[in-house]
mmCIF file of C-alpha atoms and ligand atoms in Angstrom:
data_model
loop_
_atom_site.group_PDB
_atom_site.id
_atom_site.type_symbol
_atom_site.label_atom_id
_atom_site.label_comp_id
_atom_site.label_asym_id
_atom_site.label_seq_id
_atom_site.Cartn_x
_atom_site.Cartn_y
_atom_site.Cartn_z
ATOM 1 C CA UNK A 1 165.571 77.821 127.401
ATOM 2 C CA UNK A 2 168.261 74.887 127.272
ATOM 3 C CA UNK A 3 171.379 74.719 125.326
ATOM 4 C CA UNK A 4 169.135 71.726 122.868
ATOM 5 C CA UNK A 5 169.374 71.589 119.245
ATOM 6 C CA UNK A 6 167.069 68.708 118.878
ATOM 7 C CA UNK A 7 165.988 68.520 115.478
ATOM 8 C CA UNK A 8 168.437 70.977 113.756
ATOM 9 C CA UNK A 9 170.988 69.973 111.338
ATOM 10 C CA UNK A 10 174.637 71.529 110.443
ATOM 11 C CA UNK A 11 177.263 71.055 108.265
ATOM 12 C CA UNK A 12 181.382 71.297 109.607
ATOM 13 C CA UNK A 13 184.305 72.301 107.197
ATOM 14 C CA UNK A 14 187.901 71.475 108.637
ATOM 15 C CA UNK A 15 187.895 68.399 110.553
ATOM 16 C CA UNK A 16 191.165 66.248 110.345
ATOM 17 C CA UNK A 17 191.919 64.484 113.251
ATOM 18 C CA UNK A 18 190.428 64.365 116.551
ATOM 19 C CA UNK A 19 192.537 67.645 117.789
ATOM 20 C CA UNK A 20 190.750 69.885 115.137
ATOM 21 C CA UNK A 21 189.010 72.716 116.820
ATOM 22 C CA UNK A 22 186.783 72.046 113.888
ATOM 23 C CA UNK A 23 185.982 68.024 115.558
ATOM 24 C CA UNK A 24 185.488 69.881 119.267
ATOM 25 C CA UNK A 25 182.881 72.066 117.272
ATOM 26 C CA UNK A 26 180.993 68.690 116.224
ATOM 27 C CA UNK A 27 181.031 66.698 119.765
ATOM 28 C CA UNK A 28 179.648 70.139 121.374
ATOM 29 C CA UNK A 29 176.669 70.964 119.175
ATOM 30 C CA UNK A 30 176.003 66.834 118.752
ATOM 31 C CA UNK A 31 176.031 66.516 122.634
ATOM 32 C CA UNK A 32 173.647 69.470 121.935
ATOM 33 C CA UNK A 33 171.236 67.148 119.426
ATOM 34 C CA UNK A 34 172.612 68.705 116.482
ATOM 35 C CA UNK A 35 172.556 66.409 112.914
ATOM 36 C CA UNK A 36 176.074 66.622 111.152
ATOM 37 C CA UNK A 37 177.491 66.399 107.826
ATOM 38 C CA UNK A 38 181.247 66.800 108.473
ATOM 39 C CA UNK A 39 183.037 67.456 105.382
ATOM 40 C CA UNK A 40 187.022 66.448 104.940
ATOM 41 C CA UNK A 41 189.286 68.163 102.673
ATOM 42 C CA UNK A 42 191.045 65.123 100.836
ATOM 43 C CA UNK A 43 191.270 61.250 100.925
ATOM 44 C CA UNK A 44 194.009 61.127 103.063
ATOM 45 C CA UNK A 45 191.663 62.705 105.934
ATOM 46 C CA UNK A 46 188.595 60.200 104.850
ATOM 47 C CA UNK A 47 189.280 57.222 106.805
ATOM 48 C CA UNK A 48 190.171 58.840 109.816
ATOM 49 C CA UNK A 49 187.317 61.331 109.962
ATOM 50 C CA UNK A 50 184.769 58.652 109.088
ATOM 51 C CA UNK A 51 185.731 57.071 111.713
ATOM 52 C CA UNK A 52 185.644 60.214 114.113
ATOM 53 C CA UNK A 53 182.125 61.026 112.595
ATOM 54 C CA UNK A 54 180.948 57.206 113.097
ATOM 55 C CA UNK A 55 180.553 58.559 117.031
ATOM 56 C CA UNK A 56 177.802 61.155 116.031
ATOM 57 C CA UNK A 57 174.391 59.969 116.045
ATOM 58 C CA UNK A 58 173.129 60.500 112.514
ATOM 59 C CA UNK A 59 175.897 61.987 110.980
ATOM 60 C CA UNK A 60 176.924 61.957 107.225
ATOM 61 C CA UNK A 61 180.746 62.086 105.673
ATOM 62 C CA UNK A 62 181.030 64.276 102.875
ATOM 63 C CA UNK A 63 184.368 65.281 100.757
ATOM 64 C CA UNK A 64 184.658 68.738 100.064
ATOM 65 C CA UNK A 65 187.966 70.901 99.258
ATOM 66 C CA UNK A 66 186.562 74.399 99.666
ATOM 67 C CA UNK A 67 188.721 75.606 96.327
ATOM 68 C CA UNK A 68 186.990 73.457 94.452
ATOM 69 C CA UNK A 69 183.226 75.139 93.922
ATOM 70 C CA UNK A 70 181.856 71.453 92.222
ATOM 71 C CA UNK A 71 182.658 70.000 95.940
ATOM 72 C CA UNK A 72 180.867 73.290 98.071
ATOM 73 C CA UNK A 73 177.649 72.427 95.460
ATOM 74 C CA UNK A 74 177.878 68.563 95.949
ATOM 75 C CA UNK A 75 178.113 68.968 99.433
ATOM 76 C CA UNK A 76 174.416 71.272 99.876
ATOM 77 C CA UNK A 77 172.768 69.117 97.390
ATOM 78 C CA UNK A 78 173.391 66.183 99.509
ATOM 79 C CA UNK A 79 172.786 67.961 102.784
ATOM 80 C CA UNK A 80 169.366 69.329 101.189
ATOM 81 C CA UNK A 81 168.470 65.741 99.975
ATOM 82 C CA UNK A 82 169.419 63.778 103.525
ATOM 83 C CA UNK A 83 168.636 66.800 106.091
ATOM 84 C CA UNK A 84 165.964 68.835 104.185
ATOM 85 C CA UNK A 85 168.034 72.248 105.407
ATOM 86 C CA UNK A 86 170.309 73.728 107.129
ATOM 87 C CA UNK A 87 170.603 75.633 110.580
ATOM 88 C CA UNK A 88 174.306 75.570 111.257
ATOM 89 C CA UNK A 89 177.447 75.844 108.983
ATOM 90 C CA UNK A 90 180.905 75.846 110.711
ATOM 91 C CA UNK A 91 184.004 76.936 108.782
ATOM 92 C CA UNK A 92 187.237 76.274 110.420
ATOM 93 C CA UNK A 93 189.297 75.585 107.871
ATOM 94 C CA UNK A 94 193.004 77.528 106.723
ATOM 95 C CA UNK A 95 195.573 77.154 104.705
ATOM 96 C CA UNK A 96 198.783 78.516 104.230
ATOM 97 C CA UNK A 97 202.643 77.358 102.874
ATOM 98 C CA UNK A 98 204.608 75.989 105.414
ATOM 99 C CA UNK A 99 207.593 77.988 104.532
ATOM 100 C CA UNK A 100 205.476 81.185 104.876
ATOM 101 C CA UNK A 101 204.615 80.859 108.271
ATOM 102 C CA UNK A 102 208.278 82.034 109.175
ATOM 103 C CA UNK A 103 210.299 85.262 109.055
ATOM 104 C CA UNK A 104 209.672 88.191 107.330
ATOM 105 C CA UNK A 105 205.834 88.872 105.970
ATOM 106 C CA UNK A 106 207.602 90.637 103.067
ATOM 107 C CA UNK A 107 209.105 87.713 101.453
ATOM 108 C CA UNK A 108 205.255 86.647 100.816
ATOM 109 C CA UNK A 109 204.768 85.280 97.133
ATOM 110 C CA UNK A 110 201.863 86.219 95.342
ATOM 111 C CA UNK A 111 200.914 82.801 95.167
ATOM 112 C CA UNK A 112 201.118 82.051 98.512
ATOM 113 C CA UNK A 113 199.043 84.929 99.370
ATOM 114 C CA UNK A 114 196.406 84.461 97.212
ATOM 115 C CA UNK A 115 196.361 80.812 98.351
ATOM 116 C CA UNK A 116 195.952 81.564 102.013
ATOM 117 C CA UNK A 117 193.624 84.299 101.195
ATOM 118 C CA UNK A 118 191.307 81.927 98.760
ATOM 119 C CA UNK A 119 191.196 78.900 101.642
ATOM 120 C CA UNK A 120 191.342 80.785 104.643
ATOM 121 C CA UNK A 121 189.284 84.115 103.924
ATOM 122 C CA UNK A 122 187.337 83.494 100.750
ATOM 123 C CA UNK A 123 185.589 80.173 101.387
ATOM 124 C CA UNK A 124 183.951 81.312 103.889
ATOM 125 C CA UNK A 125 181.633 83.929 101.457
ATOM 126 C CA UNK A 126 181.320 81.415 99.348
ATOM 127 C CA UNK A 127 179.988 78.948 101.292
ATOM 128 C CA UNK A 128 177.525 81.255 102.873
ATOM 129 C CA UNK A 129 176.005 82.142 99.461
ATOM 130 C CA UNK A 130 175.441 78.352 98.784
ATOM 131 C CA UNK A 131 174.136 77.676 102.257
ATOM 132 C CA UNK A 132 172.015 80.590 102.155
ATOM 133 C CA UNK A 133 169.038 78.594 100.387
ATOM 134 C CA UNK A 134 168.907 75.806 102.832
ATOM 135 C CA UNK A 135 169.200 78.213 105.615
ATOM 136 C CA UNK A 136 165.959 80.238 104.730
ATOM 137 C CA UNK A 137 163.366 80.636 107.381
ATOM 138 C CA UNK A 138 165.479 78.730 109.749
ATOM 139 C CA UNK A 139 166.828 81.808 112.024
ATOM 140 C CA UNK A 140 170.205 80.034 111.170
ATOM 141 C CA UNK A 141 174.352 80.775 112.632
ATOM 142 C CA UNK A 142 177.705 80.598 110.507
ATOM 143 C CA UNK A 143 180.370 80.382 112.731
ATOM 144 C CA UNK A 144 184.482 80.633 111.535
ATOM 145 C CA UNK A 145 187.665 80.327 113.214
ATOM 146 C CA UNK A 146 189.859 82.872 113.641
ATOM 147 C CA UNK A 147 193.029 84.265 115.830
ATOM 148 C CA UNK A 148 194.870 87.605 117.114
ATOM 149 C CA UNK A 149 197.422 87.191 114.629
ATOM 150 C CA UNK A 150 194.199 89.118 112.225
ATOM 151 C CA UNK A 151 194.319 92.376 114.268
ATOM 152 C CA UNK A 152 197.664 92.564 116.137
ATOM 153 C CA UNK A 153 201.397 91.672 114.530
ATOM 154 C CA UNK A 154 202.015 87.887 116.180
ATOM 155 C CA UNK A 155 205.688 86.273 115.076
ATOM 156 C CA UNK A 156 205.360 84.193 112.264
ATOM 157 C CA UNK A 157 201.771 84.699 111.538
ATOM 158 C CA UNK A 158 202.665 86.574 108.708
ATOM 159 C CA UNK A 159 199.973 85.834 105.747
ATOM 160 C CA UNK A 160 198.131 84.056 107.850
ATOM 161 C CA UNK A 161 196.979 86.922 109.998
ATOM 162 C CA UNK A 162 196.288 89.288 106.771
ATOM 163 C CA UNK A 163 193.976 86.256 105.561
ATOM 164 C CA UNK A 164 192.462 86.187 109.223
ATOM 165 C CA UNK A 165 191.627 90.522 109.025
ATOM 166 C CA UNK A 166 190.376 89.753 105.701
ATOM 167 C CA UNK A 167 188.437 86.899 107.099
ATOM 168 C CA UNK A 168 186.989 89.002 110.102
ATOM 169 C CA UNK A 169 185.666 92.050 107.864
ATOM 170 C CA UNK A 170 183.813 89.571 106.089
ATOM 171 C CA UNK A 171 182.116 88.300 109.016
ATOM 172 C CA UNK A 172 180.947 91.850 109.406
ATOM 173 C CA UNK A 173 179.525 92.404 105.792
ATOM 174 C CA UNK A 174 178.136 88.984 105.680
ATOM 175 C CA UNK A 175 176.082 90.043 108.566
ATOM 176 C CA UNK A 176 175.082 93.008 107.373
ATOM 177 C CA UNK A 177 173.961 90.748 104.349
ATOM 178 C CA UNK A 178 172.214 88.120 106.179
ATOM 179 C CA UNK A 179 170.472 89.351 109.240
ATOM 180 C CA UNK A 180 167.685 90.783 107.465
ATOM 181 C CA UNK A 181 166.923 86.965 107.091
ATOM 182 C CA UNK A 182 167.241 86.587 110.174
ATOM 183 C CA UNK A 183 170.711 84.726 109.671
ATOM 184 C CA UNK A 184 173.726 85.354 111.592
ATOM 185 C CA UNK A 185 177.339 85.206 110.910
ATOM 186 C CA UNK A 186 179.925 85.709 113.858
ATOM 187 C CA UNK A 187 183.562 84.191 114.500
ATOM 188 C CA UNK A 188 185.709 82.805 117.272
ATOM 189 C CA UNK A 189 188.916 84.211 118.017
ATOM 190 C CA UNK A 190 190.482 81.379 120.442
ATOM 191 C CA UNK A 191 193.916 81.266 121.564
ATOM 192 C CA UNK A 192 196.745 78.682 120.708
ATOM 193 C CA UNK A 193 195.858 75.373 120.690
ATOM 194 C CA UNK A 194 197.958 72.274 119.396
ATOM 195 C CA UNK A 195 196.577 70.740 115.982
ATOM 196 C CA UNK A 196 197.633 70.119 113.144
ATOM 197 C CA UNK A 197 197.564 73.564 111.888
ATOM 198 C CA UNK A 198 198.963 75.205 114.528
ATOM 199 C CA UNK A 199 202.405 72.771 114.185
ATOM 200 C CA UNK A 200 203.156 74.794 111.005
ATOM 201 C CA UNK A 201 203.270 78.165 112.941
ATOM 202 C CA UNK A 202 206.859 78.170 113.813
ATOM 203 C CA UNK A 203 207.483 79.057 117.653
ATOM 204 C CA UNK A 204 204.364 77.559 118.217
ATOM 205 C CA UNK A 205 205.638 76.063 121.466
ATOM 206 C CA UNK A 206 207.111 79.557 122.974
ATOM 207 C CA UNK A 207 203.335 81.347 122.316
ATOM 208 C CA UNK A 208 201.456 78.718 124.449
ATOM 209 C CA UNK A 209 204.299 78.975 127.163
ATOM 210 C CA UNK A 210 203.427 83.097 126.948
ATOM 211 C CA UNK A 211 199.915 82.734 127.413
ATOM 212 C CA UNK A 212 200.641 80.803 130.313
ATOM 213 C CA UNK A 213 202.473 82.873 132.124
ATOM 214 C CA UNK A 214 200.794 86.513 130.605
ATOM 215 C CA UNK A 215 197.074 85.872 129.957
ATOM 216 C CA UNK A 216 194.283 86.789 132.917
ATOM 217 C CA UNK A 217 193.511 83.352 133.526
ATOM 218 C CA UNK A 218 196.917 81.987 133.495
ATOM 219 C CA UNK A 219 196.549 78.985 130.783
ATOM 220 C CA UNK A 220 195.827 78.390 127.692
ATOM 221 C CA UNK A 221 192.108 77.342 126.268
ATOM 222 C CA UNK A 222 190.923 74.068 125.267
ATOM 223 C CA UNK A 223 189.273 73.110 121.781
ATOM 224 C CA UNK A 224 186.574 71.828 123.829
ATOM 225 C CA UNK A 225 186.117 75.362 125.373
ATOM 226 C CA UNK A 226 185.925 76.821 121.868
ATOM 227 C CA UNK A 227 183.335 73.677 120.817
ATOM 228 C CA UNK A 228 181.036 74.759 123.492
ATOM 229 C CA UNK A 229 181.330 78.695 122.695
ATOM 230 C CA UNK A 230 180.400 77.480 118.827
ATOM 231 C CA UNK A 231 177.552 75.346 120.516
ATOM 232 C CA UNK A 232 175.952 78.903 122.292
ATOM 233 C CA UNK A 233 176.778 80.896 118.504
ATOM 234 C CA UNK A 234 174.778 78.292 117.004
ATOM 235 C CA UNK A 235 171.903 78.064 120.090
ATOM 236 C CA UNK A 236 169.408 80.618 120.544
ATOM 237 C CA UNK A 237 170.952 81.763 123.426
ATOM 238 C CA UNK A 238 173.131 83.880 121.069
ATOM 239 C CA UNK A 239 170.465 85.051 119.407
ATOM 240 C CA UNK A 240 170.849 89.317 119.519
ATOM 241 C CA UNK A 241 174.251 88.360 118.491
ATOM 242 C CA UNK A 242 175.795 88.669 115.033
ATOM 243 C CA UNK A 243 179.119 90.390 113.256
ATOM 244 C CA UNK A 244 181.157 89.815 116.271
ATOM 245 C CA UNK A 245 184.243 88.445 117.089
ATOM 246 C CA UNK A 246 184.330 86.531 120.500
ATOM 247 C CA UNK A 247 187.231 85.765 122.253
ATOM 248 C CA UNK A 248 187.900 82.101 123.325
ATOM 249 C CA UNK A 249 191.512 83.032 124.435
ATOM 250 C CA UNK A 250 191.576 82.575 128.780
ATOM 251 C CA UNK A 251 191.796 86.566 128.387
ATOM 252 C CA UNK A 252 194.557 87.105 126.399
ATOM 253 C CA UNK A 253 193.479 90.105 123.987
ATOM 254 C CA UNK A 254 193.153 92.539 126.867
ATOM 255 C CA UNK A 255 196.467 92.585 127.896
ATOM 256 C CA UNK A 256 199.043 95.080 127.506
ATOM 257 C CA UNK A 257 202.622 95.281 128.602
HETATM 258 P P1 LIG B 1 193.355 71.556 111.760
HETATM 259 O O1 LIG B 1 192.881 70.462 112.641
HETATM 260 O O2 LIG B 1 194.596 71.301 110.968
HETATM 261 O O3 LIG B 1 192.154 72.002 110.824
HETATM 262 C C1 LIG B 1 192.334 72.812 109.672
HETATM 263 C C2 LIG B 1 191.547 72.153 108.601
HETATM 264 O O4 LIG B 1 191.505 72.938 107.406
HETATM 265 C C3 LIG B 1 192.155 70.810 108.195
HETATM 266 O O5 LIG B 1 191.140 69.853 108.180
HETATM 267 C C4 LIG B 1 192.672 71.116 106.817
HETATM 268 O O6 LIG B 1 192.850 69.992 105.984
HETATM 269 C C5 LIG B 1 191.578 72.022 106.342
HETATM 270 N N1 LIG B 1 191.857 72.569 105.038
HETATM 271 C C6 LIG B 1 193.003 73.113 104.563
HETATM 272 N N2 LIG B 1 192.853 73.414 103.257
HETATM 273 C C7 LIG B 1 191.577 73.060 102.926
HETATM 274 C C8 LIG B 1 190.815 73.097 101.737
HETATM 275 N N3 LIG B 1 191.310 73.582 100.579
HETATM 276 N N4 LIG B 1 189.533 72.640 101.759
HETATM 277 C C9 LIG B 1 188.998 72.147 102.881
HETATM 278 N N5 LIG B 1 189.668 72.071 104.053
HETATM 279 C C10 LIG B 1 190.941 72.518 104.061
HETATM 280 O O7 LIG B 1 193.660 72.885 112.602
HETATM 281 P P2 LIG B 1 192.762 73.795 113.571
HETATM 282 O O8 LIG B 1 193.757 74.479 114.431
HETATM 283 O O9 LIG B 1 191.674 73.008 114.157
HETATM 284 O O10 LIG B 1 192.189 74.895 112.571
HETATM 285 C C11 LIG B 1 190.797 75.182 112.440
HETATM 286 C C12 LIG B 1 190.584 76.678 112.331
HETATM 287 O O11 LIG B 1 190.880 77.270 113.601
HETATM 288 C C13 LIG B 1 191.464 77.382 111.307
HETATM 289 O O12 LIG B 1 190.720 78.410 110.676
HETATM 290 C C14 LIG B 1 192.545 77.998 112.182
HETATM 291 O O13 LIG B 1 193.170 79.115 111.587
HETATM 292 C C15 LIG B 1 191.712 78.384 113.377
HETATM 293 N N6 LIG B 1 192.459 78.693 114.593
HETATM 294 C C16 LIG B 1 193.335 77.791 115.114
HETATM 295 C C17 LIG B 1 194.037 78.100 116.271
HETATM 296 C C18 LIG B 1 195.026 77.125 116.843
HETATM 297 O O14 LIG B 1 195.901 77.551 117.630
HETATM 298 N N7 LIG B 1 194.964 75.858 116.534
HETATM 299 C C19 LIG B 1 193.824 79.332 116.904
HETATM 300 C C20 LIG B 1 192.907 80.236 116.377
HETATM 301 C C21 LIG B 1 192.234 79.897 115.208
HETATM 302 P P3 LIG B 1 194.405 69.503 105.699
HETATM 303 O O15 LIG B 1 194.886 68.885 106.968
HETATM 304 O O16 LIG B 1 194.289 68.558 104.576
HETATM 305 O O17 LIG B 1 195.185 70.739 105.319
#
């Protein structure tokens, strides 16, 4: 059985520029066959990722800000009226102030925690209900994006990683929800890599120099390593697995001192 996904059809939350884990996700499961609809999350990301998305063979360019349930709805009607349904949905989208991402978690502000937590954690369930009708019969994958910072204290994290645990125990209940469909629902925990994102994490710089010296393999991971692991989540291959968390992180979680 070949890595192919002629014929099936997915949708991608979280592209911005061509560094987005969420664009490596695309170019894998499109090399793959795969039929897009990449969303963006505002104008100023439409030109640039219709441009990005004029590169995949059939693809459509959709806007949707996941706060905003109008956009999730517009987004599966049009998918439902262009693809017919839905195999694949990839969420790799977060959100979190700027100023947050630095010294100590307590200073947190309610808003900026329920912000992170509605983007970051909360889209994700409610994108999977909406998908959930197109997905029917299909023996369809969800994957999301998430990082170490969920399960273990990482510098500057801070909200971020509380939005990440909150965003890997749904994962798990989503599963529980889905599979008897025969749906599954798994994430991607990958290691540092430089977007656009990851530039708000302050001491970004010092964490990739870390894993490069400290992780098994001795470097950091590439998006395009963590497009191809979201290409075998979304393949058959992958099939027995769902609920999981899968490290895309050249080692890094198994380390102690
Ligand atoms: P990225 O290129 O900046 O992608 C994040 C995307 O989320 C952007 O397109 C961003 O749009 C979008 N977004 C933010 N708020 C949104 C909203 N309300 N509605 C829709 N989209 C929204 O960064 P990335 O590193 O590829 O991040 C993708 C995922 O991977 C995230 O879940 C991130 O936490 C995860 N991850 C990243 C790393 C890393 O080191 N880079 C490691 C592990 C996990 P705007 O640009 O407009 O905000």
């Amino acid at each position: 059985m070949g890595l192919t996904l002629d014929g099936k059809t997915g949708v991608i939350f979280g592209v911005a520029n061509q560094r987005s884990i969420a664009w490596a996700c695309a170019r894998s499961l499109a090399d793959a066959g795969m039929r897009l609809a990449v969303t963006y999350a505002n104008e100023r990301l439409e030109k640039g990722v219709r441009e990005l998305a004029a590169e995949l063979k059939g693809s459509i360019v959709l806007p949707c800000d996941v706060t905003k349930p109008d956009q999730i709805d517009a987004v599966m009607d049009s998918v439902k009226r262009e693809f017919g349904g839905l195999d694949s949905v990839i969420h790799a989208v977060a959100f979190a102030k700027r100023e947050e991402l630095e010294g100590d978690f307590f200073h947190t502000s309610k808003e900026g925690y329920m912000l992170a937590h509605e983007v970051s954690a909360y889209s994700l369930t409610e994108i999977t209900r909406k998908a959930l009708p197109l997905m029917e019969g299909r023996e369809g994958s969800i994957v999301t994006l998430t990082y170490l910072g969920g399960e273990r204290v990482i510098k500057n994290y801070n909200v971020m990683g509380i939005a990440k645990a909150a965003l890997e125990a749904s994962v798990r209940y989503l599963a529980a929800d889905i599979g008897p469909r025969g749906l599954r629902v798994n994430a991607i925990s990958a290691g540092p890599i430089r977007t656009l994102s990851a530039a708000g994490v302050s001491g970004f710089k010092s964490m990739l120099d870390h894993i490069a010296e400290t992780a098994p393999l001795r470097r950091n991971v590439t998006a395009e390593e963590v497009g191809d692991t979201c290409l075998f989540l979304c393949s058959q291959h992958s099939r027995g697995i769902t609920g999981s968390i899968v490290y895309v992180d050249a080692g890094y979680h198994v380390m102690g001192v």
